[in-house]
């Protein structure tokens, strides 16, 4: 099938976000009839052998990309990362314990608020004094003595910050919301007790949330939690207790195949660093016309946030960019400014086109 790339937008949306064109085209060829079944995968029973094989394959492929860590299980659940904000304290905080949270911005704050509602939120470190434009020093992170876990948000999409390295929490389980940077780079899964991610940035379309957890953390949940909110329900039923978002799971499997084709996490990381480097170099080399927002050591390779001299100029920039086919460059409404989200599926060509546009805009306005 010939791709007509000329008609595709330069998609810098923060999520739902760009999907690999090859994956969309493959899905298109299988959309009406999947594996000679006479049905679309969306029409099949989730109890049937065909869907179940895709479901299991996606779980295995994800663990394989992460180096097949021993003793971990992949769950497919619904409700986005926002539901995980509540499920984590509900399932993991026992009487007399708290959840410790590193406050790095808007998403960390949402996770902490849910723990507080359930009576167990503690702040282990915060970069609020820096307006959340940096990740706290790892040495400053102090979990509570009675911490059930330490929770971090690996990448803050709004401020454009990301952990360069992860804290070592010893015997306290480390939990990470990796919604916006999962599979963007290599990392050691064994450092984490549980990782969760809404799919709609790096894994596939919205609708499924991926949880990767040490089996011992999710094999037994408190019996007073509603059944669907218990990790052990999903663990014991291989995430098939209720109807899964089957099309989203199928798409995740296809995106994971695509990541394998890019050279796995090492290949993807190299491409992502090239893309981010190109934009940051243009920002830093613009004599102050563009100004990076996040502190240099905390800059995200997924969400490049920047400002210009005035909001008026930023509005002009967005308008001119939209006319050239660039989508999603407005900063989050809570902070303003500009943001280019350059997740795994955003091709280098799109980032190069943006860098060229930024140069041109500067020459005409600067």
Short mmCIF file of C-alpha atoms in Angstrom, two decimals:
data_model
loop_
_atom_site.label_atom_id
_atom_site.label_comp_id
_atom_site.label_asym_id
_atom_site.label_seq_id
_atom_site.Cartn_x
_atom_site.Cartn_y
_atom_site.Cartn_z
CA UNK A 1 0.00 0.00 0.00
CA UNK A 2 1.46 3.36 -1.01
CA UNK A 3 1.63 5.93 1.76
CA UNK A 4 0.54 9.42 0.96
CA UNK A 5 2.73 11.14 3.51
CA UNK A 6 2.23 14.57 1.96
CA UNK A 7 -1.31 14.69 3.39
CA UNK A 8 -0.36 13.73 6.94
CA UNK A 9 -0.11 16.44 9.57
CA UNK A 10 3.06 17.12 11.50
CA UNK A 11 1.51 15.77 14.70
CA UNK A 12 2.98 17.13 17.94
CA UNK A 13 -0.09 16.43 20.08
CA UNK A 14 0.52 15.60 23.73
CA UNK A 15 -1.88 12.63 23.79
CA UNK A 16 -3.69 11.01 22.09
CA UNK A 17 -0.68 11.39 19.90
CA UNK A 18 1.03 10.25 16.71
CA UNK A 19 0.94 6.55 15.88
CA UNK A 20 3.43 4.93 13.49
CA UNK A 21 2.11 5.19 9.94
CA UNK A 22 3.18 1.59 9.26
CA UNK A 23 1.04 0.41 12.18
CA UNK A 24 -2.00 2.37 10.99
CA UNK A 25 -1.61 0.91 7.50
CA UNK A 26 -1.27 -2.65 8.83
CA UNK A 27 -4.34 -2.17 10.99
CA UNK A 28 -6.18 -0.85 7.93
CA UNK A 29 -5.48 -4.01 5.95
CA UNK A 30 -6.72 -6.19 8.85
CA UNK A 31 -9.57 -3.97 9.99
CA UNK A 32 -12.52 -5.68 8.32
CA UNK A 33 -11.23 -9.24 8.38
CA UNK A 34 -8.73 -10.47 10.96
CA UNK A 35 -6.82 -13.71 10.35
CA UNK A 36 -9.40 -15.16 7.92
CA UNK A 37 -12.04 -15.25 10.66
CA UNK A 38 -14.73 -13.44 8.69
CA UNK A 39 -14.75 -10.77 11.42
CA UNK A 40 -12.89 -7.72 12.63
CA UNK A 41 -10.96 -8.17 15.86
CA UNK A 42 -13.43 -5.67 17.36
CA UNK A 43 -16.30 -8.08 16.68
CA UNK A 44 -14.78 -11.11 18.35
CA UNK A 45 -15.43 -12.63 21.72
CA UNK A 46 -12.65 -11.78 24.16
CA UNK A 47 -12.99 -15.40 25.31
CA UNK A 48 -12.18 -16.71 21.83
CA UNK A 49 -8.85 -18.27 20.89
CA UNK A 50 -7.96 -15.65 18.27
CA UNK A 51 -8.36 -12.62 20.51
CA UNK A 52 -6.73 -14.39 23.45
CA UNK A 53 -3.65 -15.17 21.35
CA UNK A 54 -3.25 -11.46 20.48
CA UNK A 55 -3.78 -10.50 24.14
CA UNK A 56 -1.12 -12.93 25.37
CA UNK A 57 1.26 -12.03 22.55
CA UNK A 58 1.09 -8.34 23.50
CA UNK A 59 1.92 -9.15 27.13
CA UNK A 60 4.84 -11.37 26.14
CA UNK A 61 6.15 -8.90 23.56
CA UNK A 62 6.14 -6.05 26.10
CA UNK A 63 8.11 -8.09 28.64
CA UNK A 64 10.48 -9.23 25.90
CA UNK A 65 11.23 -5.59 24.94
CA UNK A 66 12.01 -4.97 28.62
CA UNK A 67 14.50 -7.85 28.74
CA UNK A 68 12.10 -10.51 30.13
CA UNK A 69 12.46 -9.51 33.79
CA UNK A 70 11.70 -12.42 36.11
CA UNK A 71 8.61 -12.38 38.31
CA UNK A 72 6.73 -9.58 36.51
CA UNK A 73 3.23 -9.68 35.04
CA UNK A 74 1.59 -7.38 32.48
CA UNK A 75 -2.01 -6.32 33.09
CA UNK A 76 -4.33 -4.57 30.63
CA UNK A 77 -6.84 -2.45 32.52
CA UNK A 78 -9.13 0.48 31.78
CA UNK A 79 -9.72 3.92 33.24
CA UNK A 80 -6.41 5.50 32.26
CA UNK A 81 -3.58 6.45 34.58
CA UNK A 82 -6.18 8.43 36.55
CA UNK A 83 -7.76 5.18 37.81
CA UNK A 84 -4.30 3.87 38.73
CA UNK A 85 -3.83 6.96 40.92
CA UNK A 86 -6.59 5.49 43.12
CA UNK A 87 -5.93 1.76 42.65
CA UNK A 88 -2.34 2.02 43.87
CA UNK A 89 -3.11 3.38 47.35
CA UNK A 90 -6.27 1.23 47.62
CA UNK A 91 -4.37 -1.97 46.90
CA UNK A 92 -0.94 -1.30 48.37
CA UNK A 93 -1.30 0.82 51.51
CA UNK A 94 -1.92 -1.28 54.62
CA UNK A 95 -3.12 0.04 57.97
CA UNK A 96 -0.53 2.35 59.55
CA UNK A 97 1.25 3.00 56.21
CA UNK A 98 1.38 5.88 53.74
CA UNK A 99 2.31 6.24 50.08
CA UNK A 100 5.29 8.55 49.54
CA UNK A 101 5.19 10.77 46.44
CA UNK A 102 7.79 12.87 44.67
CA UNK A 103 6.08 16.09 43.62
CA UNK A 104 7.25 17.06 40.14
CA UNK A 105 4.20 18.78 38.65
CA UNK A 106 0.60 18.44 37.59
CA UNK A 107 0.45 14.66 37.16
CA UNK A 108 2.37 13.83 40.34
CA UNK A 109 -0.04 16.16 42.16
CA UNK A 110 -3.08 14.29 40.82
CA UNK A 111 -1.63 10.97 41.98
CA UNK A 112 -0.85 12.39 45.45
CA UNK A 113 -4.37 13.84 45.82
CA UNK A 114 -5.92 10.38 45.36
CA UNK A 115 -3.63 8.90 48.02
CA UNK A 116 -4.61 11.73 50.38
CA UNK A 117 -8.30 11.00 49.77
CA UNK A 118 -7.61 7.46 50.91
CA UNK A 119 -5.77 8.69 53.99
CA UNK A 120 -2.20 7.95 52.99
CA UNK A 121 -0.34 10.62 51.01
CA UNK A 122 3.13 11.83 51.99
CA UNK A 123 5.50 14.14 50.06
CA UNK A 124 8.99 12.60 49.87
CA UNK A 125 10.49 15.48 47.84
CA UNK A 126 9.22 18.37 45.76
CA UNK A 127 10.45 20.77 43.12
CA UNK A 128 7.59 23.23 43.68
CA UNK A 129 10.14 25.86 44.77
CA UNK A 130 11.51 25.65 41.20
CA UNK A 131 7.98 25.92 39.72
CA UNK A 132 8.36 22.22 38.83
CA UNK A 133 10.88 23.08 36.10
CA UNK A 134 13.38 20.54 37.45
CA UNK A 135 13.33 17.04 38.88
CA UNK A 136 14.37 17.03 42.56
CA UNK A 137 17.90 15.81 43.35
CA UNK A 138 17.68 12.06 43.95
CA UNK A 139 19.55 12.52 47.24
CA UNK A 140 16.75 14.81 48.48
CA UNK A 141 14.07 12.12 48.15
CA UNK A 142 13.12 10.83 51.61
CA UNK A 143 10.29 8.28 51.74
CA UNK A 144 8.35 8.11 55.01
CA UNK A 145 9.49 5.49 57.55
CA UNK A 146 6.09 3.82 57.12
CA UNK A 147 6.00 4.14 53.32
CA UNK A 148 4.23 1.32 51.48
CA UNK A 149 5.91 2.57 48.28
CA UNK A 150 7.60 5.56 46.67
CA UNK A 151 5.73 6.96 43.67
CA UNK A 152 7.33 9.00 40.89
CA UNK A 153 6.04 10.48 37.64
CA UNK A 154 8.85 9.64 35.24
CA UNK A 155 8.04 12.40 32.74
CA UNK A 156 5.89 15.47 33.29
CA UNK A 157 4.26 16.33 29.98
CA UNK A 158 3.09 19.80 31.01
CA UNK A 159 6.34 21.23 32.35
CA UNK A 160 8.56 19.13 30.06
CA UNK A 161 10.73 17.47 32.72
CA UNK A 162 11.95 13.89 32.96
CA UNK A 163 14.05 11.82 35.37
CA UNK A 164 17.52 11.28 33.90
CA UNK A 165 18.03 8.48 36.46
CA UNK A 166 15.69 6.77 38.90
CA UNK A 167 15.97 6.72 42.69
CA UNK A 168 17.13 3.54 44.42
CA UNK A 169 14.48 2.76 47.03
CA UNK A 170 15.98 -0.37 48.58
CA UNK A 171 13.25 -2.53 50.05
CA UNK A 172 10.47 0.05 49.43
CA UNK A 173 8.71 -0.69 46.13
CA UNK A 174 9.31 2.02 43.51
CA UNK A 175 6.17 2.84 41.53
CA UNK A 176 6.23 4.93 38.36
CA UNK A 177 3.64 6.61 36.22
CA UNK A 178 5.38 6.23 32.85
CA UNK A 179 2.37 7.24 30.75
CA UNK A 180 4.33 9.72 28.68
CA UNK A 181 7.74 8.10 28.31
CA UNK A 182 7.31 4.33 28.58
CA UNK A 183 9.45 2.47 26.01
CA UNK A 184 11.16 5.71 24.94
CA UNK A 185 14.53 4.54 26.31
CA UNK A 186 16.24 1.58 27.93
CA UNK A 187 15.86 1.17 31.69
CA UNK A 188 16.20 -1.48 34.37
CA UNK A 189 12.71 -2.81 35.17
CA UNK A 190 13.98 -4.67 38.24
CA UNK A 191 14.27 -1.31 40.06
CA UNK A 192 10.48 -1.00 40.01
CA UNK A 193 7.70 -2.72 41.91
CA UNK A 194 5.04 -1.42 39.54
CA UNK A 195 4.93 0.70 36.39
CA UNK A 196 1.75 1.97 34.77
CA UNK A 197 1.00 3.90 31.60
CA UNK A 198 -1.99 5.10 29.67
CA UNK A 199 -1.41 3.82 26.14
CA UNK A 200 -2.24 6.98 24.22
CA UNK A 201 1.24 8.48 23.98
CA UNK A 202 3.80 5.77 23.23
CA UNK A 203 1.95 2.45 23.20
CA UNK A 204 -1.14 2.77 21.05
CA UNK A 205 -4.56 4.43 21.01
CA UNK A 206 -6.43 5.52 24.12
CA UNK A 207 -8.59 2.96 25.89
CA UNK A 208 -6.12 0.59 27.51
CA UNK A 209 -3.81 1.20 30.45
CA UNK A 210 -0.77 -1.04 30.84
CA UNK A 211 0.46 -2.15 34.26
CA UNK A 212 3.78 -3.99 34.63
CA UNK A 213 4.18 -5.24 38.17
CA UNK A 214 6.08 -7.61 40.41
CA UNK A 215 3.74 -10.52 40.89
CA UNK A 216 4.10 -10.44 44.68
CA UNK A 217 2.61 -6.90 44.74
CA UNK A 218 -0.52 -7.76 42.77
CA UNK A 219 -1.21 -11.42 43.65
CA UNK A 220 -3.26 -10.55 46.74
CA UNK A 221 -5.34 -7.42 47.26
CA UNK A 222 -7.35 -6.32 50.32
CA UNK A 223 -10.76 -8.02 50.24
CA UNK A 224 -12.76 -4.86 51.02
CA UNK A 225 -11.98 -3.14 47.68
CA UNK A 226 -14.55 -3.35 44.84
CA UNK A 227 -13.71 -6.39 42.70
CA UNK A 228 -12.85 -4.50 39.52
CA UNK A 229 -10.42 -2.21 41.41
CA UNK A 230 -8.41 -5.09 42.86
CA UNK A 231 -5.13 -5.92 41.17
CA UNK A 232 -5.53 -9.59 42.06
CA UNK A 233 -8.79 -9.74 40.06
CA UNK A 234 -6.92 -8.79 36.89
CA UNK A 235 -3.88 -10.87 37.82
CA UNK A 236 -5.83 -14.08 38.44
CA UNK A 237 -7.96 -13.63 35.31
CA UNK A 238 -5.13 -12.66 32.94
CA UNK A 239 -6.82 -9.24 32.48
CA UNK A 240 -9.90 -10.98 31.06
CA UNK A 241 -12.18 -10.69 34.11
CA UNK A 242 -14.30 -8.16 32.23
CA UNK A 243 -14.28 -7.29 28.52
CA UNK A 244 -10.89 -5.77 27.70
CA UNK A 245 -10.53 -2.87 25.21
CA UNK A 246 -9.73 -5.46 22.57
CA UNK A 247 -8.99 -3.15 19.64
CA UNK A 248 -6.63 -1.03 21.79
CA UNK A 249 -4.79 -4.17 22.96
CA UNK A 250 -4.45 -5.34 19.33
CA UNK A 251 -3.01 -1.92 18.41
CA UNK A 252 -0.57 -2.02 21.34
CA UNK A 253 0.68 -5.38 20.04
CA UNK A 254 1.21 -3.84 16.59
CA UNK A 255 3.06 -0.82 18.06
CA UNK A 256 5.28 -3.19 20.07
CA UNK A 257 6.13 -5.09 16.83
CA UNK A 258 7.05 -1.73 15.27
CA UNK A 259 9.33 -0.92 18.24
CA UNK A 260 11.09 -4.26 17.71
CA UNK A 261 11.60 -3.28 14.05
CA UNK A 262 13.21 0.02 15.16
CA UNK A 263 15.89 -1.93 17.04
CA UNK A 264 14.04 -2.28 20.33
CA UNK A 265 14.53 0.22 23.14
CA UNK A 266 18.15 0.96 22.24
CA UNK A 267 17.15 1.86 18.67
CA UNK A 268 14.17 3.93 19.80
CA UNK A 269 16.22 5.77 22.43
CA UNK A 270 18.86 6.75 19.89
CA UNK A 271 16.17 8.16 17.55
CA UNK A 272 14.43 9.99 20.41
CA UNK A 273 17.67 11.59 21.61
CA UNK A 274 18.41 12.74 18.05
CA UNK A 275 14.95 14.32 17.74
CA UNK A 276 15.08 16.05 21.12
CA UNK A 277 18.69 17.18 20.55
CA UNK A 278 17.74 18.82 17.27
CA UNK A 279 14.99 20.91 18.90
CA UNK A 280 16.95 21.84 22.04
CA UNK A 281 19.93 22.87 19.89
CA UNK A 282 17.66 25.18 17.87
CA UNK A 283 16.16 26.65 21.04
CA UNK A 284 19.53 27.16 22.76
CA UNK A 285 21.12 28.55 19.61
CA UNK A 286 18.41 31.14 18.92
CA UNK A 287 20.04 34.00 20.91
CA UNK A 288 17.09 34.06 23.30
CA UNK A 289 14.39 34.24 20.63
CA UNK A 290 13.23 30.84 21.91
CA UNK A 291 13.77 29.96 25.55
CA UNK A 292 13.74 26.42 26.96
CA UNK A 293 11.48 26.12 30.02
CA UNK A 294 12.80 23.07 31.90
CA UNK A 295 16.21 23.15 33.59
CA UNK A 296 18.89 21.60 31.38
CA UNK A 297 19.52 18.49 33.53
CA UNK A 298 15.80 17.71 33.76
CA UNK A 299 14.78 18.25 30.13
CA UNK A 300 12.37 15.73 28.67
CA UNK A 301 13.15 13.88 25.45
CA UNK A 302 9.38 13.47 24.95
CA UNK A 303 7.91 16.95 25.57
CA UNK A 304 10.02 19.94 24.55
CA UNK A 305 8.60 23.04 26.27
CA UNK A 306 9.68 26.55 25.31
CA UNK A 307 8.65 30.19 25.43
CA UNK A 308 9.15 33.33 23.36
CA UNK A 309 9.48 37.01 24.31
CA UNK A 310 5.72 37.62 24.49
CA UNK A 311 2.45 35.72 24.49
CA UNK A 312 1.49 37.71 21.41
CA UNK A 313 4.50 36.34 19.52
CA UNK A 314 3.68 32.81 20.75
CA UNK A 315 0.15 33.15 19.35
CA UNK A 316 1.58 34.30 16.01
CA UNK A 317 3.95 31.32 16.04
CA UNK A 318 1.13 28.81 16.64
CA UNK A 319 -1.05 30.37 13.95
CA UNK A 320 1.75 30.42 11.37
CA UNK A 321 2.70 26.83 12.30
CA UNK A 322 -0.90 25.61 11.89
CA UNK A 323 -0.98 27.06 8.37
CA UNK A 324 2.09 24.95 7.56
CA UNK A 325 0.47 21.74 8.83
CA UNK A 326 1.92 21.63 12.37
CA UNK A 327 -0.56 20.39 14.98
CA UNK A 328 -0.51 20.52 18.79
CA UNK A 329 2.24 23.09 19.49
CA UNK A 330 0.31 25.13 22.07
CA UNK A 331 1.51 24.62 25.63
CA UNK A 332 -0.88 23.12 28.19
CA UNK A 333 -3.59 25.62 29.16
CA UNK A 334 -2.36 25.61 32.79
CA UNK A 335 1.11 26.97 31.89
CA UNK A 336 0.83 28.47 28.41
CA UNK A 337 3.88 28.73 26.18
CA UNK A 338 4.76 26.20 23.50
CA UNK A 339 5.28 22.46 23.54
CA UNK A 340 6.34 19.91 20.95
CA UNK A 341 5.52 16.36 22.03
CA UNK A 342 7.90 14.10 20.14
CA UNK A 343 6.88 10.62 21.23
CA UNK A 344 8.29 7.44 19.68
CA UNK A 345 6.04 7.56 16.61
CA UNK A 346 6.82 11.17 15.66
CA UNK A 347 9.25 10.77 12.74
CA UNK A 348 12.57 12.60 12.60
CA UNK A 349 11.34 14.27 9.38
CA UNK A 350 8.53 15.99 11.31
CA UNK A 351 10.97 17.26 13.94
CA UNK A 352 13.36 18.47 11.24
CA UNK A 353 10.46 20.28 9.54
CA UNK A 354 9.61 21.96 12.86
CA UNK A 355 13.23 23.00 13.45
CA UNK A 356 13.34 24.49 9.93
CA UNK A 357 10.05 26.30 10.54
CA UNK A 358 11.37 27.70 13.85
CA UNK A 359 14.45 29.00 12.05
CA UNK A 360 12.38 30.59 9.33
CA UNK A 361 9.96 32.19 11.83
CA UNK A 362 12.86 33.62 13.79
CA UNK A 363 14.42 35.11 10.66
CA UNK A 364 11.14 36.77 9.64
CA UNK A 365 10.20 37.99 13.15
CA UNK A 366 13.50 38.33 14.99
#
